[in-house]
Amino acid sequence: MSASVAASPSSFLPIPPARDIPLTFTASLKSWWHAGEKQGAAAEERLLRRLPFFVPEKMPTSSAGDSPVIARTERLDLAAPKHYLNTLSIKSTNTVPNAPPPAVVLHGYGAGLGFFFRNYPALATWAGHRGTDVYALDWLGMGRSARVPFHVKAKRDDVVGRVREAEAFFVDSLEEWRDKMGLDKMTLIGHSLGAYFSVAYALRYPTRVNKLILLSPAGVTRDPNNLTMPSRELTDTGDSASSANARPATSASTSAVSHIRNEQRAARNQESRTMKLVTYLWEEGWSPFQLVRSTLFWGPMLVGKYSSRRFSSLTEDETRDMHEYILNITLSKGSGEYCISHILAPFAHARMPLVDRISALKMPITFVYGEHDWMDPVGGLQSLQQLREAGNHFGRMFVIPSAGHHLYLENPRAVDDLLIQELDLTDKQH
C-alpha cells in the first residue's frame, strides 16, 4: 500500500522558492536580514511538501483525497507558559485493532524534524499498512519548538547534577507531549543526541517505550579516548547512495566495526590544533550555533559552506531547501543547544555514558551506524554486551553502507528498509 493522495502540492497556496546559498557578503547580508520565524516555517514546509500526503496548515484534510495517511504539523502547547513542541503527525486514516505502537522520530543536536523528509514516505507506507501513526517532533529549545531559557543550577563540579538537569529539560517535555497526545507506548527512533535522549527517556519511563532504534547515537562510550570526532561534522562530505545502487544494512561484524574505527583513527591523526580552542569554548558552555550567530551578517555564508559540503548527497534543490531550513534554525534564539557541554565532554565523550546505564532497560534496542560514521561504534558493541549480561537478548546492531553520521539522508533506502524491518520485528518479539 503506497501513501499517495489525490491532491498535488501545486493545489496548495504557493511558497516562495528558497534563496540561493549565499556566495558573497551581500547575498549573506540579505539572507541574514530576512531570516526569522516566518521564513523558518516556510523552509520547513518546503521540505514537507515533498510528501504527497502532507496537508499544509489551514488546508482541509479532505484535500488528501483517499490517502491511507495524512500528515500535518502543529504546535502542541505544554503546561508551562510559552512552552510548545513543533510536531509532525503522519496519521493512518484506517486504524486497526492491535496495531503496533506509533513510531516517534527524534532529531539530533541543533537539527529538526525536517531533516527526515527522505524517510517519511517509507514510514508513512508502514503506518498506512499497519493502521498506526508516525510522529516527529522538535525537541524543546531546538528546531521550531519554543526557544525557552535553558539553565542548569548545578555547579560545574557536580557532574551528576548537571547531567540530570540537562536531560530533564528534554525528557520531561517529551513525557508531557506523550501524555497530551494520548499515547500509551511508543517506538522511539532517535538520531545522535536525539538517540541519547531517547535512552534517557526510556530509563525514566520504561513502561512507555516499546522499542528503541538508535541511529548513530551520541554519548554511549565511557572511554574519553574514544574515536568519536564531532569536528568531522564540519569537514565530512555527504556520502551518496542512489536508490538503484544502495546496498542494504548489514549486521555489525567485528570487521565492519574495525573498518569504521580505522577510518576514524586516520582522520584523528590529521585533526587540526585549533581543536584546543574548540575544547576551551566547549567547556565554557559555547555552542557551535552561538559562534555562527556571533558572526552576524557572515552567518548565512558559513552555514552555506556547511550545507553545500555536508549534504552533497542531496539534489541541488534539496540542498538549497535544506540550507534555508538549517539557516533559520541556527539563527533562532539560543536555547536547548546549551545543553551540550553539560551532557557531553569535548569529543562527544559522555559525562554519564549510556553504556554504564543501558543494562537497566528490558525492551528491544537496535544500534545503527554509518559505514563512514564519526561516532565510535565500539560503544554500541559494549552496550549489547551489557544488555546480554543483564538478560536482555533483544539487542542488535547494524552498519549502513555508503553513509556517514547522517545515514538517514545519505542512504535513505537502506535505512528505511531497516526501520520497517525493525518496526515489524517488534511485534514478533512481544
Short mmCIF file of C-alpha atoms in Angstrom, two decimals:
data_model
loop_
_atom_site.label_atom_id
_atom_site.label_comp_id
_atom_site.label_asym_id
_atom_site.label_seq_id
_atom_site.Cartn_x
_atom_site.Cartn_y
_atom_site.Cartn_z
CA MET A 1 0.00 0.00 0.00
CA SER A 2 1.52 3.28 -1.01
CA ALA A 3 0.99 6.55 0.80
CA SER A 4 -0.32 8.56 -2.14
CA VAL A 5 -3.00 11.23 -2.33
CA ALA A 6 -5.34 12.67 -4.92
CA ALA A 7 -4.31 16.25 -4.32
CA SER A 8 -0.99 17.61 -5.50
CA PRO A 9 1.20 20.24 -3.83
CA SER A 10 0.50 22.53 -6.78
CA SER A 11 -3.05 22.95 -5.47
CA PHE A 12 -1.78 24.50 -2.24
CA LEU A 13 -1.01 28.15 -1.66
CA PRO A 14 2.40 28.88 -3.20
CA ILE A 15 5.56 29.32 -1.10
CA PRO A 16 8.39 31.45 -2.49
CA PRO A 17 11.38 29.32 -3.50
CA ALA A 18 14.34 29.13 -1.17
CA ARG A 19 17.09 31.66 -1.71
CA ASP A 20 20.29 30.55 -3.38
CA ILE A 21 23.06 29.59 -0.97
CA PRO A 22 24.98 32.86 -0.48
CA LEU A 23 28.44 33.07 -2.01
CA THR A 24 29.06 36.77 -1.42
CA PHE A 25 28.85 39.08 1.56
CA THR A 26 25.93 40.98 0.01
CA ALA A 27 23.92 37.79 -0.52
CA SER A 28 24.79 36.67 3.03
CA LEU A 29 23.60 40.00 4.43
CA LYS A 30 20.27 39.69 2.61
CA SER A 31 19.77 36.15 3.90
CA TRP A 32 20.57 37.25 7.45
CA TRP A 33 18.17 40.19 7.21
CA HIS A 34 15.25 38.04 6.03
CA ALA A 35 15.73 35.15 8.48
CA GLY A 36 13.06 34.69 11.12
CA GLU A 37 10.11 32.62 12.35
CA LYS A 38 8.03 33.16 9.20
CA GLN A 39 10.91 32.14 6.96
CA GLY A 40 11.66 29.15 9.19
CA ALA A 41 8.07 27.92 8.87
CA ALA A 42 8.23 28.30 5.10
CA ALA A 43 11.56 26.45 4.95
CA GLU A 44 10.13 23.54 6.92
CA GLU A 45 7.03 23.41 4.74
CA ARG A 46 9.11 23.36 1.54
CA LEU A 47 10.72 20.14 2.72
CA LEU A 48 7.45 18.59 3.86
CA ARG A 49 5.56 19.47 0.68
CA ARG A 50 7.72 16.85 -0.99
CA LEU A 51 5.49 14.34 0.79
CA PRO A 52 2.40 13.68 -1.36
CA PHE A 53 0.33 13.03 1.76
CA PHE A 54 1.24 16.29 3.53
CA VAL A 55 -1.57 18.80 4.09
CA PRO A 56 -0.43 22.34 4.96
CA GLU A 57 -1.88 24.29 7.86
CA LYS A 58 -5.37 25.75 7.24
CA MET A 59 -5.99 23.32 4.36
CA PRO A 60 -8.85 20.84 4.91
CA THR A 61 -7.88 17.20 5.37
CA SER A 62 -10.25 16.41 2.50
CA SER A 63 -7.53 17.72 0.20
CA ALA A 64 -5.66 14.49 0.95
CA GLY A 65 -8.18 12.51 -1.05
CA ASP A 66 -8.22 8.78 -0.32
CA SER A 67 -4.70 8.61 1.07
CA PRO A 68 -4.11 5.90 3.71
CA VAL A 69 -2.27 8.53 5.78
CA ILE A 70 -2.46 12.29 6.31
CA ALA A 71 0.48 14.39 7.52
CA ARG A 72 0.11 17.74 9.26
CA THR A 73 2.20 19.95 11.50
CA GLU A 74 1.05 21.62 14.70
CA ARG A 75 2.36 23.28 17.82
CA LEU A 76 1.47 21.27 20.88
CA ASP A 77 1.28 23.55 23.91
CA LEU A 78 2.85 22.35 27.16
CA ALA A 79 1.81 23.32 30.68
CA ALA A 80 4.47 26.00 31.20
CA PRO A 81 3.67 29.37 29.57
CA LYS A 82 5.08 29.77 26.05
CA HIS A 83 6.38 26.19 26.03
CA TYR A 84 5.37 24.16 22.97
CA LEU A 85 6.72 21.38 20.76
CA ASN A 86 6.59 21.58 16.98
CA THR A 87 5.09 18.28 15.81
CA LEU A 88 4.62 16.43 12.54
CA SER A 89 1.82 13.86 12.69
CA ILE A 90 1.51 11.18 9.99
CA LYS A 91 -1.77 9.54 10.93
CA SER A 92 -3.39 6.48 9.42
CA THR A 93 -6.88 7.07 8.08
CA ASN A 94 -7.81 3.47 8.78
CA THR A 95 -6.75 2.40 12.26
CA VAL A 96 -6.98 -1.31 13.02
CA PRO A 97 -7.22 -3.32 16.27
CA ASN A 98 -3.93 -4.47 17.74
CA ALA A 99 -1.96 -2.01 15.60
CA PRO A 100 1.69 -1.66 16.63
CA PRO A 101 2.64 1.32 18.81
CA PRO A 102 3.30 4.54 16.91
CA ALA A 103 6.85 5.42 15.91
CA VAL A 104 8.28 8.75 17.08
CA VAL A 105 11.24 10.23 15.16
CA LEU A 106 13.60 12.39 17.24
CA HIS A 107 16.27 14.54 15.62
CA GLY A 108 19.82 15.21 16.76
CA TYR A 109 21.66 18.22 18.15
CA GLY A 110 20.62 21.52 16.62
CA ALA A 111 18.60 19.84 13.86
CA GLY A 112 14.85 19.50 13.33
CA LEU A 113 12.12 17.21 12.08
CA GLY A 114 12.66 18.42 8.51
CA PHE A 115 15.95 16.51 8.33
CA PHE A 116 13.99 13.25 7.85
CA PHE A 117 12.00 14.33 4.78
CA ARG A 118 13.54 11.48 2.77
CA ASN A 119 12.40 8.86 5.30
CA TYR A 120 8.80 9.87 5.92
CA PRO A 121 7.39 8.23 2.74
CA ALA A 122 8.54 4.75 3.80
CA LEU A 123 7.40 5.30 7.39
CA ALA A 124 4.04 6.57 6.12
CA THR A 125 3.59 3.49 3.96
CA TRP A 126 4.27 1.34 7.02
CA ALA A 127 1.79 3.36 9.10
CA GLY A 128 -0.91 3.11 6.44
CA HIS A 129 -0.37 -0.62 6.04
CA ARG A 130 -0.32 -1.35 9.78
CA GLY A 131 -3.06 1.10 10.79
CA THR A 132 -0.86 3.07 13.16
CA ASP A 133 0.76 6.52 13.27
CA VAL A 134 4.18 8.11 12.91
CA TYR A 135 5.22 11.30 14.67
CA ALA A 136 8.25 13.54 14.56
CA LEU A 137 8.89 16.45 16.84
CA ASP A 138 11.42 19.17 17.51
CA TRP A 139 12.98 18.92 20.95
CA LEU A 140 12.15 21.76 23.32
CA GLY A 141 14.55 24.61 22.59
CA MET A 142 15.53 23.25 19.17
CA GLY A 143 14.14 23.25 15.64
CA ARG A 144 10.91 25.22 15.55
CA SER A 145 9.84 24.35 19.09
CA ALA A 146 9.73 27.04 21.78
CA ARG A 147 13.13 28.66 22.37
CA VAL A 148 12.74 28.97 26.13
CA PRO A 149 15.60 29.82 28.53
CA PHE A 150 17.88 26.88 29.34
CA HIS A 151 19.58 26.98 32.72
CA VAL A 152 21.39 24.40 34.83
CA LYS A 153 21.64 25.28 38.53
CA ALA A 154 24.15 22.57 39.47
CA LYS A 155 27.75 23.68 39.89
CA ARG A 156 30.39 22.75 37.33
CA ASP A 157 31.94 20.02 39.51
CA ASP A 158 28.53 18.43 40.18
CA VAL A 159 28.56 16.26 37.07
CA VAL A 160 25.59 14.11 38.03
CA GLY A 161 23.51 17.17 38.87
CA ARG A 162 24.39 18.88 35.59
CA VAL A 163 23.55 15.83 33.52
CA ARG A 164 20.28 15.14 35.34
CA GLU A 165 19.08 18.73 34.94
CA ALA A 166 20.03 18.88 31.26
CA GLU A 167 18.38 15.55 30.49
CA ALA A 168 15.22 16.51 32.39
CA PHE A 169 14.76 19.60 30.20
CA PHE A 170 14.17 17.31 27.20
CA VAL A 171 12.85 14.13 28.81
CA ASP A 172 10.16 15.89 30.85
CA SER A 173 8.84 17.78 27.82
CA LEU A 174 8.74 14.56 25.76
CA GLU A 175 6.75 12.82 28.50
CA GLU A 176 4.31 15.73 28.70
CA TRP A 177 3.96 15.61 24.91
CA ARG A 178 3.24 11.85 25.04
CA ASP A 179 0.58 12.34 27.69
CA LYS A 180 -1.14 15.16 25.80
CA MET A 181 -1.07 13.12 22.58
CA GLY A 182 -2.74 10.22 24.40
CA LEU A 183 -0.07 7.67 23.50
CA ASP A 184 0.33 4.62 25.72
CA LYS A 185 3.59 3.28 24.26
CA MET A 186 5.98 4.47 21.57
CA THR A 187 8.83 3.12 19.49
CA LEU A 188 11.48 5.84 19.60
CA ILE A 189 13.70 6.39 16.55
CA GLY A 190 16.42 8.78 17.66
CA HIS A 191 19.42 10.17 15.82
CA SER A 192 22.67 11.28 17.52
CA LEU A 193 21.80 13.38 20.59
CA GLY A 194 18.16 12.50 19.94
CA ALA A 195 19.14 8.85 20.40
CA TYR A 196 20.86 9.75 23.68
CA PHE A 197 17.71 11.49 24.95
CA SER A 198 15.62 8.52 23.77
CA VAL A 199 17.62 6.23 26.05
CA ALA A 200 17.41 8.77 28.89
CA TYR A 201 13.63 8.85 28.43
CA ALA A 202 13.41 5.05 28.40
CA LEU A 203 15.42 4.85 31.63
CA ARG A 204 12.97 7.18 33.32
CA TYR A 205 9.74 5.93 31.70
CA PRO A 206 10.45 2.33 30.66
CA THR A 207 6.78 1.31 30.52
CA ARG A 208 6.15 3.92 27.83
CA VAL A 209 8.77 2.63 25.38
CA ASN A 210 8.08 -0.32 23.11
CA LYS A 211 11.47 -0.34 21.40
CA LEU A 212 14.49 1.90 20.81
CA ILE A 213 16.10 2.36 17.38
CA LEU A 214 19.26 4.41 17.83
CA LEU A 215 20.81 5.95 14.71
CA SER A 216 24.46 6.92 15.26
CA PRO A 217 23.80 7.57 18.95
CA ALA A 218 25.80 10.12 20.93
CA GLY A 219 27.08 9.70 24.47
CA VAL A 220 27.39 5.92 24.53
CA THR A 221 31.03 5.04 25.19
CA ARG A 222 32.79 5.61 28.52
CA ASP A 223 36.31 5.88 27.08
CA PRO A 224 37.48 9.53 26.98
CA ASN A 225 39.95 8.45 24.28
CA ASN A 226 37.24 7.02 22.05
CA LEU A 227 37.43 7.75 18.33
CA THR A 228 34.28 9.87 18.10
CA MET A 229 35.14 13.09 16.25
CA PRO A 230 32.38 15.74 16.22
CA SER A 231 34.72 18.08 14.33
CA ARG A 232 34.17 15.87 11.28
CA GLU A 233 30.61 17.17 11.13
CA LEU A 234 32.18 20.36 9.73
CA THR A 235 34.62 18.67 7.35
CA ASP A 236 32.94 15.48 6.09
CA THR A 237 31.13 15.47 2.77
CA GLY A 238 27.86 13.65 2.37
CA ASP A 239 28.09 10.11 1.06
CA SER A 240 25.76 9.31 -1.79
CA ALA A 241 23.93 6.05 -2.33
CA SER A 242 21.45 6.15 -5.22
CA SER A 243 18.24 4.17 -4.91
CA ALA A 244 19.38 1.86 -7.67
CA ASN A 245 22.78 1.11 -6.17
CA ALA A 246 22.11 1.40 -2.44
CA ARG A 247 23.35 -1.63 -0.54
CA PRO A 248 21.23 -2.83 2.39
CA ALA A 249 22.18 -2.63 6.04
CA THR A 250 24.40 -5.41 7.35
CA SER A 251 24.85 -6.85 10.81
CA ALA A 252 27.72 -5.12 12.58
CA SER A 253 30.51 -7.69 12.40
CA THR A 254 33.82 -7.20 14.17
CA SER A 255 35.50 -6.47 10.83
CA ALA A 256 32.87 -3.86 9.93
CA VAL A 257 33.38 -2.07 13.24
CA SER A 258 37.17 -2.26 12.80
CA HIS A 259 36.84 -0.69 9.34
CA ILE A 260 34.90 2.26 10.77
CA ARG A 261 37.37 2.74 13.62
CA ASN A 262 40.43 2.55 11.34
CA GLU A 263 38.95 5.35 9.23
CA GLN A 264 38.33 7.35 12.41
CA ARG A 265 41.95 6.85 13.57
CA ALA A 266 43.26 8.15 10.25
CA ALA A 267 41.03 11.23 10.49
CA ARG A 268 42.08 11.93 14.09
CA ASN A 269 45.76 11.90 13.14
CA GLN A 270 45.06 14.77 10.75
CA GLU A 271 43.00 16.82 13.18
CA SER A 272 43.83 20.49 13.49
CA ARG A 273 45.44 22.15 16.52
CA THR A 274 42.51 24.53 16.61
CA MET A 275 40.64 21.78 18.44
CA LYS A 276 42.27 23.11 21.63
CA LEU A 277 40.29 26.30 21.17
CA VAL A 278 37.14 24.31 20.46
CA THR A 279 37.69 22.33 23.67
CA TYR A 280 38.03 25.54 25.70
CA LEU A 281 34.87 27.07 24.23
CA TRP A 282 33.01 23.79 24.77
CA GLU A 283 33.86 23.73 28.48
CA GLU A 284 32.83 27.37 28.76
CA GLY A 285 29.36 26.46 27.51
CA TRP A 286 29.54 27.93 23.99
CA SER A 287 27.57 26.17 21.25
CA PRO A 288 28.51 25.97 17.55
CA PHE A 289 25.33 27.86 16.73
CA GLN A 290 26.24 30.63 19.13
CA LEU A 291 29.52 31.05 17.25
CA VAL A 292 27.67 31.32 13.94
CA ARG A 293 25.21 33.87 15.35
CA SER A 294 28.11 35.93 16.68
CA THR A 295 29.37 36.46 13.12
CA LEU A 296 26.10 38.29 12.30
CA PHE A 297 25.96 39.01 8.54
CA TRP A 298 28.55 36.33 7.74
CA GLY A 299 26.41 33.63 9.34
CA PRO A 300 24.45 32.60 6.22
CA MET A 301 27.69 32.21 4.25
CA LEU A 302 29.16 29.97 6.96
CA VAL A 303 26.01 27.86 7.08
CA GLY A 304 26.05 27.71 3.29
CA LYS A 305 29.57 26.30 3.21
CA TYR A 306 28.48 23.63 5.69
CA SER A 307 25.23 22.80 3.86
CA SER A 308 26.88 22.54 0.44
CA ARG A 309 29.60 20.21 1.69
CA ARG A 310 27.77 18.16 4.30
CA PHE A 311 24.66 17.42 2.25
CA SER A 312 26.25 16.92 -1.13
CA SER A 313 24.32 13.65 -1.50
CA LEU A 314 21.10 15.65 -1.96
CA THR A 315 19.88 17.14 -5.21
CA GLU A 316 20.56 20.81 -5.89
CA ASP A 317 17.00 21.80 -4.97
CA GLU A 318 17.07 19.67 -1.83
CA THR A 319 20.39 21.16 -0.75
CA ARG A 320 19.10 24.70 -1.23
CA ASP A 321 15.93 23.93 0.74
CA MET A 322 17.93 22.22 3.49
CA HIS A 323 20.26 25.21 3.71
CA GLU A 324 17.33 27.60 4.18
CA TYR A 325 15.90 25.30 6.84
CA ILE A 326 19.20 24.91 8.72
CA LEU A 327 19.92 28.63 8.48
CA ASN A 328 16.67 29.66 10.16
CA ILE A 329 17.11 27.05 12.88
CA THR A 330 20.68 28.19 13.51
CA LEU A 331 19.85 31.89 13.67
CA SER A 332 16.94 31.36 16.08
CA LYS A 333 17.36 32.31 19.73
CA GLY A 334 19.78 30.02 21.60
CA SER A 335 18.05 27.60 23.96
CA GLY A 336 18.28 23.81 24.13
CA GLU A 337 21.60 23.88 22.30
CA TYR A 338 23.31 24.97 25.53
CA CYS A 339 22.70 21.50 26.98
CA ILE A 340 25.61 20.03 25.08
CA SER A 341 28.52 20.88 27.40
CA HIS A 342 26.58 19.57 30.41
CA ILE A 343 25.87 16.20 28.79
CA LEU A 344 28.98 15.64 26.69
CA ALA A 345 32.62 16.44 27.38
CA PRO A 346 34.79 17.53 24.41
CA PHE A 347 35.00 14.96 21.59
CA ALA A 348 31.45 13.79 22.44
CA HIS A 349 32.55 11.69 25.42
CA ALA A 350 29.51 11.41 27.69
CA ARG A 351 29.81 12.70 31.24
CA MET A 352 27.44 9.87 32.25
CA PRO A 353 27.90 7.29 29.45
CA LEU A 354 24.89 5.32 28.31
CA VAL A 355 26.91 2.11 28.25
CA ASP A 356 27.01 2.27 32.06
CA ARG A 357 23.24 2.76 32.34
CA ILE A 358 21.66 0.85 29.48
CA SER A 359 21.60 -2.56 31.19
CA ALA A 360 18.56 -1.42 33.19
CA LEU A 361 16.43 -1.49 30.03
CA LYS A 362 14.46 -4.61 29.09
CA MET A 363 12.94 -3.55 25.75
CA PRO A 364 14.49 -4.35 22.33
CA ILE A 365 17.26 -1.91 21.39
CA THR A 366 18.82 -1.55 17.94
CA PHE A 367 22.03 0.37 17.27
CA VAL A 368 22.75 1.63 13.75
CA TYR A 369 25.94 3.28 12.47
CA GLY A 370 27.08 4.58 9.10
CA GLU A 371 29.98 2.92 7.30
CA HIS A 372 31.83 6.26 7.44
CA ASP A 373 30.38 7.44 10.75
CA TRP A 374 32.29 9.75 13.09
CA MET A 375 30.54 8.24 16.12
CA ASP A 376 32.66 5.44 17.59
CA PRO A 377 30.66 2.20 17.12
CA VAL A 378 32.53 0.41 19.90
CA GLY A 379 30.02 1.92 22.33
CA GLY A 380 27.25 0.03 20.56
CA LEU A 381 29.10 -3.27 20.87
CA GLN A 382 29.82 -2.62 24.55
CA SER A 383 26.16 -1.79 25.14
CA LEU A 384 25.00 -5.02 23.52
CA GLN A 385 27.32 -6.93 25.83
CA GLN A 386 25.93 -5.08 28.86
CA LEU A 387 22.39 -5.89 27.76
CA ARG A 388 23.15 -9.58 27.25
CA GLU A 389 24.78 -9.85 30.67
CA ALA A 390 21.64 -8.31 32.17
CA GLY A 391 19.41 -10.85 30.42
CA ASN A 392 18.21 -8.67 27.51
CA HIS A 393 18.90 -10.63 24.32
CA PHE A 394 16.92 -8.31 22.07
CA GLY A 395 19.88 -6.04 21.30
CA ARG A 396 21.02 -5.73 17.68
CA MET A 397 23.49 -3.62 15.74
CA PHE A 398 23.77 -2.76 12.04
CA VAL A 399 26.02 -0.82 9.68
CA ILE A 400 24.60 1.26 6.82
CA PRO A 401 26.92 1.21 3.76
CA SER A 402 27.78 4.36 1.79
CA ALA A 403 26.72 6.56 4.70
CA GLY A 404 28.22 8.65 7.48
CA HIS A 405 26.71 10.26 10.57
CA HIS A 406 23.60 11.44 8.69
CA LEU A 407 22.94 7.91 7.45
CA TYR A 408 19.18 8.51 7.09
CA LEU A 409 19.86 11.20 4.45
CA GLU A 410 22.86 9.63 2.76
CA ASN A 411 21.46 6.12 2.23
CA PRO A 412 17.73 6.54 2.90
CA ARG A 413 16.71 3.34 1.14
CA ALA A 414 18.88 1.12 3.35
CA VAL A 415 17.81 3.00 6.49
CA ASP A 416 14.13 2.88 5.51
CA ASP A 417 14.25 -0.86 4.82
CA LEU A 418 15.95 -1.44 8.17
CA LEU A 419 13.47 0.76 10.05
CA ILE A 420 10.48 -1.10 8.61
CA GLN A 421 12.15 -4.42 9.37
CA GLU A 422 12.76 -3.39 12.97
CA LEU A 423 9.31 -1.88 13.43
CA ASP A 424 7.67 -5.10 12.26
CA LEU A 425 10.07 -7.29 14.19
CA THR A 426 8.99 -5.66 17.44
CA ASP A 427 5.58 -7.34 17.17
CA LYS A 428 7.11 -10.80 16.94
CA GLN A 429 9.32 -10.25 19.97
CA HIS A 430 6.46 -9.32 22.32
#
